mmCIF file of C-alpha atoms in Angstrom:
data_model
loop_
_atom_site.group_PDB
_atom_site.id
_atom_site.type_symbol
_atom_site.label_atom_id
_atom_site.label_comp_id
_atom_site.label_asym_id
_atom_site.label_seq_id
_atom_site.Cartn_x
_atom_site.Cartn_y
_atom_site.Cartn_z
ATOM 1 C CA MET A 9 -31.895 24.781 21.266
ATOM 2 C CA THR A 10 -32.964 21.654 23.127
ATOM 3 C CA GLY A 11 -30.533 19.502 25.091
ATOM 4 C CA ASN A 12 -30.377 16.943 22.259
ATOM 5 C CA ASP A 13 -29.582 19.665 19.716
ATOM 6 C CA ASP A 14 -26.805 20.963 21.958
ATOM 7 C CA LEU A 15 -25.165 17.522 21.971
ATOM 8 C CA SER A 16 -25.521 16.747 18.248
ATOM 9 C CA ILE A 17 -22.219 16.074 16.476
ATOM 10 C CA LEU A 18 -22.411 19.105 14.186
ATOM 11 C CA SER A 19 -23.383 21.379 17.047
ATOM 12 C CA LEU A 20 -20.514 20.099 19.172
ATOM 13 C CA ILE A 21 -18.038 20.717 16.352
ATOM 14 C CA ALA A 22 -19.452 24.181 15.661
ATOM 15 C CA HIS A 23 -19.105 25.223 19.319
ATOM 16 C CA ALA A 24 -15.688 23.612 19.912
ATOM 17 C CA SER A 25 -12.591 25.732 20.430
ATOM 18 C CA ILE A 26 -10.529 26.720 17.392
ATOM 19 C CA VAL A 27 -7.737 24.282 18.340
ATOM 20 C CA VAL A 28 -10.171 21.359 18.559
ATOM 21 C CA GLN A 29 -11.743 22.382 15.244
ATOM 22 C CA LEU A 30 -8.316 22.433 13.579
ATOM 23 C CA VAL A 31 -7.569 18.984 15.008
ATOM 24 C CA LEU A 32 -10.901 17.702 13.675
ATOM 25 C CA LEU A 33 -10.216 19.219 10.253
ATOM 26 C CA LEU A 34 -6.780 17.568 10.148
ATOM 27 C CA LEU A 35 -8.236 14.189 11.109
ATOM 28 C CA ILE A 36 -10.997 14.459 8.506
ATOM 29 C CA VAL A 37 -8.421 15.268 5.802
ATOM 30 C CA VAL A 38 -6.255 12.330 6.911
ATOM 31 C CA SER A 39 -9.295 10.040 6.888
ATOM 32 C CA LEU A 40 -10.293 11.119 3.364
ATOM 33 C CA MET A 41 -6.737 10.612 2.106
ATOM 34 C CA SER A 42 -6.597 7.211 3.784
ATOM 35 C CA TRP A 43 -9.787 6.067 2.088
ATOM 36 C CA TYR A 44 -8.473 7.359 -1.256
ATOM 37 C CA TRP A 45 -5.313 5.270 -0.958
ATOM 38 C CA ILE A 46 -7.210 2.292 0.439
ATOM 39 C CA PHE A 47 -9.299 2.148 -2.739
ATOM 40 C CA ARG A 48 -6.351 2.935 -5.044
ATOM 41 C CA LYS A 49 -3.999 0.367 -3.511
ATOM 42 C CA GLY A 50 -6.749 -2.217 -3.191
ATOM 43 C CA ILE A 51 -7.489 -1.978 -6.923
ATOM 44 C CA ALA A 52 -3.776 -1.982 -7.847
ATOM 45 C CA ILE A 53 -2.923 -5.025 -5.703
ATOM 46 C CA ARG A 54 -5.971 -6.936 -6.913
ATOM 47 C CA ALA A 55 -4.981 -6.220 -10.529
ATOM 48 C CA ALA A 56 -1.370 -7.270 -9.872
ATOM 49 C CA ARG A 57 -2.533 -10.534 -8.327
ATOM 50 C CA ALA A 58 -4.870 -11.295 -11.232
ATOM 51 C CA ARG A 59 -2.252 -10.501 -13.882
ATOM 52 C CA THR A 60 0.364 -12.529 -12.036
ATOM 53 C CA THR A 61 -1.946 -15.546 -12.029
ATOM 54 C CA GLU A 62 -2.731 -15.029 -15.705
ATOM 55 C CA PHE A 63 0.959 -14.797 -16.653
ATOM 56 C CA GLU A 64 1.852 -17.868 -14.602
ATOM 57 C CA ARG A 65 -0.864 -19.809 -16.414
ATOM 58 C CA GLU A 66 0.499 -18.689 -19.799
ATOM 59 C CA PHE A 67 4.139 -19.333 -18.871
ATOM 60 C CA TRP A 68 3.616 -22.812 -17.473
ATOM 61 C CA SER A 69 1.369 -23.852 -20.353
ATOM 62 C CA GLY A 70 4.525 -24.866 -22.208
ATOM 63 C CA GLY A 71 4.619 -22.122 -24.829
ATOM 64 C CA ASP A 72 7.746 -20.908 -26.582
ATOM 65 C CA LEU A 73 9.775 -18.538 -24.402
ATOM 66 C CA GLY A 74 10.532 -16.289 -27.351
ATOM 67 C CA ALA A 75 6.844 -15.923 -28.155
ATOM 68 C CA ILE A 76 6.009 -15.208 -24.520
ATOM 69 C CA TYR A 77 8.802 -12.610 -24.428
ATOM 70 C CA ARG A 78 7.546 -10.852 -27.551
ATOM 71 C CA SER A 79 4.018 -10.795 -26.147
ATOM 72 C CA ALA A 80 5.231 -9.385 -22.819
ATOM 73 C CA SER A 81 7.369 -6.747 -24.534
ATOM 74 C CA ALA A 82 4.481 -5.612 -26.713
ATOM 75 C CA SER A 83 2.146 -5.071 -23.732
ATOM 76 C CA ARG A 84 4.335 -4.240 -20.720
ATOM 77 C CA GLU A 85 1.590 -2.275 -18.960
ATOM 78 C CA MET A 86 -0.967 -5.060 -19.265
ATOM 79 C CA VAL A 87 1.261 -8.072 -18.631
ATOM 80 C CA GLY A 88 1.597 -7.348 -14.915
ATOM 81 C CA PRO A 89 4.592 -7.285 -12.552
ATOM 82 C CA LEU A 90 5.581 -10.922 -13.039
ATOM 83 C CA GLY A 91 5.471 -10.544 -16.809
ATOM 84 C CA ARG A 92 7.788 -7.523 -16.577
ATOM 85 C CA ILE A 93 10.200 -9.477 -14.364
ATOM 86 C CA PHE A 94 10.249 -12.262 -16.963
ATOM 87 C CA GLU A 95 10.681 -9.778 -19.802
ATOM 88 C CA ALA A 96 13.678 -8.111 -18.114
ATOM 89 C CA GLY A 97 15.365 -11.443 -17.390
ATOM 90 C CA TYR A 98 14.831 -12.930 -20.840
ATOM 91 C CA ARG A 99 15.963 -9.730 -22.576
ATOM 92 C CA GLU A 100 19.229 -9.730 -20.616
ATOM 93 C CA PHE A 101 19.641 -13.462 -21.189
ATOM 94 C CA ALA A 102 19.237 -13.075 -24.967
ATOM 95 C CA LYS A 103 21.653 -10.119 -25.061
ATOM 96 C CA LEU A 104 24.377 -11.853 -23.042
ATOM 97 C CA ARG A 105 23.910 -15.148 -24.864
ATOM 98 C CA GLY A 106 24.907 -13.422 -28.085
ATOM 99 C CA GLN A 107 28.319 -12.576 -26.638
ATOM 100 C CA ASN A 108 30.725 -15.436 -27.257
ATOM 101 C CA ASN A 109 33.221 -14.581 -24.509
ATOM 102 C CA LEU A 110 30.845 -15.172 -21.564
ATOM 103 C CA ASP A 111 30.465 -18.289 -19.461
ATOM 104 C CA ALA A 112 27.050 -19.802 -18.759
ATOM 105 C CA SER A 113 27.256 -18.690 -15.125
ATOM 106 C CA ASP A 114 27.876 -15.078 -16.179
ATOM 107 C CA ILE A 115 24.831 -15.153 -18.461
ATOM 108 C CA ILE A 116 22.581 -16.562 -15.742
ATOM 109 C CA ASP A 117 23.914 -14.092 -13.170
ATOM 110 C CA GLY A 118 23.203 -11.217 -15.558
ATOM 111 C CA ALA A 119 19.648 -12.425 -16.141
ATOM 112 C CA ARG A 120 19.120 -12.815 -12.383
ATOM 113 C CA ARG A 121 20.392 -9.277 -11.710
ATOM 114 C CA ALA A 122 18.037 -7.872 -14.343
ATOM 115 C CA MET A 123 15.092 -9.751 -12.835
ATOM 116 C CA ARG A 124 16.077 -8.690 -9.336
ATOM 117 C CA ALA A 125 16.198 -5.010 -10.296
ATOM 118 C CA THR A 126 12.772 -5.204 -11.938
ATOM 119 C CA TYR A 127 11.445 -7.202 -8.988
ATOM 120 C CA GLN A 128 12.532 -4.434 -6.611
ATOM 121 C CA ARG A 129 10.927 -1.734 -8.757
ATOM 122 C CA GLU A 130 7.662 -3.680 -8.883
ATOM 123 C CA LEU A 131 7.636 -4.149 -5.107
ATOM 124 C CA ASP A 132 8.385 -0.466 -4.561
ATOM 125 C CA ASP A 133 5.438 0.392 -6.789
ATOM 126 C CA LEU A 134 3.110 -1.977 -4.917
ATOM 127 C CA GLU A 135 4.258 -0.655 -1.532
ATOM 128 C CA ALA A 136 3.986 3.019 -2.522
ATOM 129 C CA HIS A 137 1.783 5.045 -0.139
ATOM 130 C CA THR A 138 1.202 2.125 2.232
ATOM 131 C CA ALA A 139 3.544 3.911 4.660
ATOM 132 C CA PHE A 140 1.002 6.750 4.762
ATOM 133 C CA LEU A 141 -1.674 4.293 5.895
ATOM 134 C CA ALA A 142 0.643 2.970 8.603
ATOM 135 C CA SER A 143 1.398 6.515 9.801
ATOM 136 C CA ALA A 144 -2.277 7.514 9.727
ATOM 137 C CA GLY A 145 -3.208 4.438 11.722
ATOM 138 C CA SER A 146 -0.581 4.994 14.388
ATOM 139 C CA VAL A 147 -0.697 8.797 14.740
ATOM 140 C CA SER A 148 -4.405 9.649 14.323
ATOM 141 C CA PRO A 149 -5.504 8.369 17.786
ATOM 142 C CA TYR A 150 -2.849 10.531 19.454
ATOM 143 C CA VAL A 151 -3.851 13.584 17.431
ATOM 144 C CA GLY A 152 -7.448 12.950 18.488
ATOM 145 C CA LEU A 153 -6.331 12.516 22.085
ATOM 146 C CA PHE A 154 -4.526 15.858 21.918
ATOM 147 C CA GLY A 155 -7.764 17.475 20.734
ATOM 148 C CA THR A 156 -9.643 15.801 23.579
ATOM 149 C CA VAL A 157 -7.180 16.961 26.235
ATOM 150 C CA TRP A 158 -7.193 20.486 24.861
ATOM 151 C CA GLY A 159 -10.991 20.535 24.712
ATOM 152 C CA ILE A 160 -11.321 19.344 28.305
ATOM 153 C CA MET A 161 -8.824 21.981 29.466
ATOM 154 C CA HIS A 162 -10.816 24.608 27.572
ATOM 155 C CA ALA A 163 -14.086 23.386 29.125
ATOM 156 C CA PHE A 164 -12.750 23.495 32.704
ATOM 157 C CA LYS A 165 -11.177 26.880 32.107
ATOM 158 C CA GLY A 166 -14.610 28.188 31.115
ATOM 159 C CA LEU A 167 -16.135 26.682 34.261
ATOM 160 C CA GLY A 168 -13.611 28.527 36.397
ATOM 161 C CA ASP A 169 -15.583 31.729 35.917
ATOM 162 C CA VAL A 170 -18.796 30.064 37.097
ATOM 163 C CA GLY A 171 -19.595 29.924 40.782
ATOM 164 C CA SER A 172 -21.051 26.410 40.723
ATOM 165 C CA ALA A 173 -20.854 23.860 37.892
ATOM 166 C CA THR A 174 -23.703 21.512 37.056
ATOM 167 C CA LEU A 175 -23.734 18.463 34.775
ATOM 168 C CA SER A 176 -25.591 20.414 32.093
ATOM 169 C CA GLN A 177 -22.760 22.960 32.080
ATOM 170 C CA VAL A 178 -19.944 20.414 32.006
ATOM 171 C CA ALA A 179 -21.405 17.888 29.533
ATOM 172 C CA PRO A 180 -21.256 19.964 26.303
ATOM 173 C CA GLY A 181 -17.603 20.885 26.795
ATOM 174 C CA ILE A 182 -16.578 17.306 27.598
ATOM 175 C CA ALA A 183 -18.616 15.977 24.662
ATOM 176 C CA GLU A 184 -16.941 18.457 22.286
ATOM 177 C CA ALA A 185 -13.565 17.193 23.421
ATOM 178 C CA LEU A 186 -14.470 13.516 23.063
ATOM 179 C CA VAL A 187 -15.536 14.032 19.438
ATOM 180 C CA ALA A 188 -11.834 14.474 18.599
ATOM 181 C CA THR A 189 -11.001 11.054 20.029
ATOM 182 C CA ALA A 190 -13.889 9.452 18.143
ATOM 183 C CA ILE A 191 -12.830 10.957 14.799
ATOM 184 C CA GLY A 192 -9.209 10.017 15.520
ATOM 185 C CA LEU A 193 -10.262 6.385 15.903
ATOM 186 C CA PHE A 194 -12.468 6.634 12.817
ATOM 187 C CA ALA A 195 -9.414 7.767 10.829
ATOM 188 C CA ALA A 196 -7.047 5.209 12.358
ATOM 189 C CA ILE A 197 -8.957 1.918 12.340
ATOM 190 C CA PRO A 198 -9.580 1.590 8.562
ATOM 191 C CA ALA A 199 -5.994 2.677 7.841
ATOM 192 C CA VAL A 200 -4.534 0.024 10.174
ATOM 193 C CA VAL A 201 -6.777 -2.742 8.839
ATOM 194 C CA ALA A 202 -6.009 -1.816 5.213
ATOM 195 C CA TYR A 203 -2.263 -1.541 5.845
ATOM 196 C CA ASN A 204 -2.098 -4.985 7.439
ATOM 197 C CA ARG A 205 -4.111 -6.518 4.602
ATOM 198 C CA PHE A 206 -2.009 -4.853 1.910
ATOM 199 C CA ALA A 207 1.245 -5.867 3.632
ATOM 200 C CA TYR A 208 0.056 -9.477 3.691
ATOM 201 C CA ASP A 209 -0.998 -9.430 0.020
ATOM 202 C CA ILE A 210 2.249 -7.785 -1.107
ATOM 203 C CA ASP A 211 4.305 -10.280 0.890
ATOM 204 C CA ARG A 212 2.512 -13.182 -0.829
ATOM 205 C CA LEU A 213 3.104 -11.615 -4.251
ATOM 206 C CA ALA A 214 6.781 -11.091 -3.396
ATOM 207 C CA THR A 215 7.083 -14.783 -2.520
ATOM 208 C CA ARG A 216 5.558 -15.743 -5.883
ATOM 209 C CA PHE A 217 7.929 -13.389 -7.714
ATOM 210 C CA GLU A 218 10.985 -14.824 -5.943
ATOM 211 C CA SER A 219 9.923 -18.412 -6.632
ATOM 212 C CA PHE A 220 9.412 -17.604 -10.301
ATOM 213 C CA GLN A 221 12.869 -16.043 -10.569
ATOM 214 C CA GLU A 222 14.502 -19.195 -9.224
ATOM 215 C CA GLU A 223 12.467 -21.501 -11.464
ATOM 216 C CA PHE A 224 13.018 -19.348 -14.540
ATOM 217 C CA SER A 225 16.773 -19.174 -13.829
ATOM 218 C CA ASN A 226 16.873 -22.983 -13.791
ATOM 219 C CA ILE A 227 15.049 -23.087 -17.128
ATOM 220 C CA LEU A 228 17.517 -20.629 -18.681
ATOM 221 C CA GLN A 229 20.434 -22.628 -17.280
ATOM 222 C CA ARG A 230 19.143 -25.795 -18.951
ATOM 223 C CA GLN A 231 18.899 -23.939 -22.256
ATOM 224 C CA LEU A 232 22.647 -23.193 -22.135
ATOM 225 C CA LYS A 233 23.621 -26.856 -21.829
#
């Protein structure tokens, strides 16, 4: 092989030590899983944001709450997280309102608890698997660094049997080791960027959900007067 062939990425991986190859395999698997969840969570969060906007538009258009509730109940999967929060609160409100021995404050508190429980479930669903992206982003560079250190140790150990070392003898071993660091960064950077973006988007959605709960509670309270 020529010098350029010896230093090609595939050739370096093929001639790396078994430990470095295992590290590279682990990083490639982590990178593939990261990209899978980046696409999955990106689609899910975008859909949640769009459906939240659509439900807010319908709710604040001044329609009948009972009609909005029936529509949300009939299509819980399509109505989005905010629609499910509304549906849980209104269902509890209607159930408690039918009980004559409850004060208005007890009815509103029950509706708020129902909305809060649904709100937490919706947030948990939106945040699912984002912890994996955070872990991949923080751990992958260190895993790659471990592969690099091991590869360099392996390269120098091989040079110990040689009387005199030249650059052409040292370069392939060092290059093999540095591939691990490069792939570690390749796995980490997209995961970190995606995690930060998703955390920001989820936080904004959570703020909208909380604001809606307060506004809807005030509307229900006025209906009891």
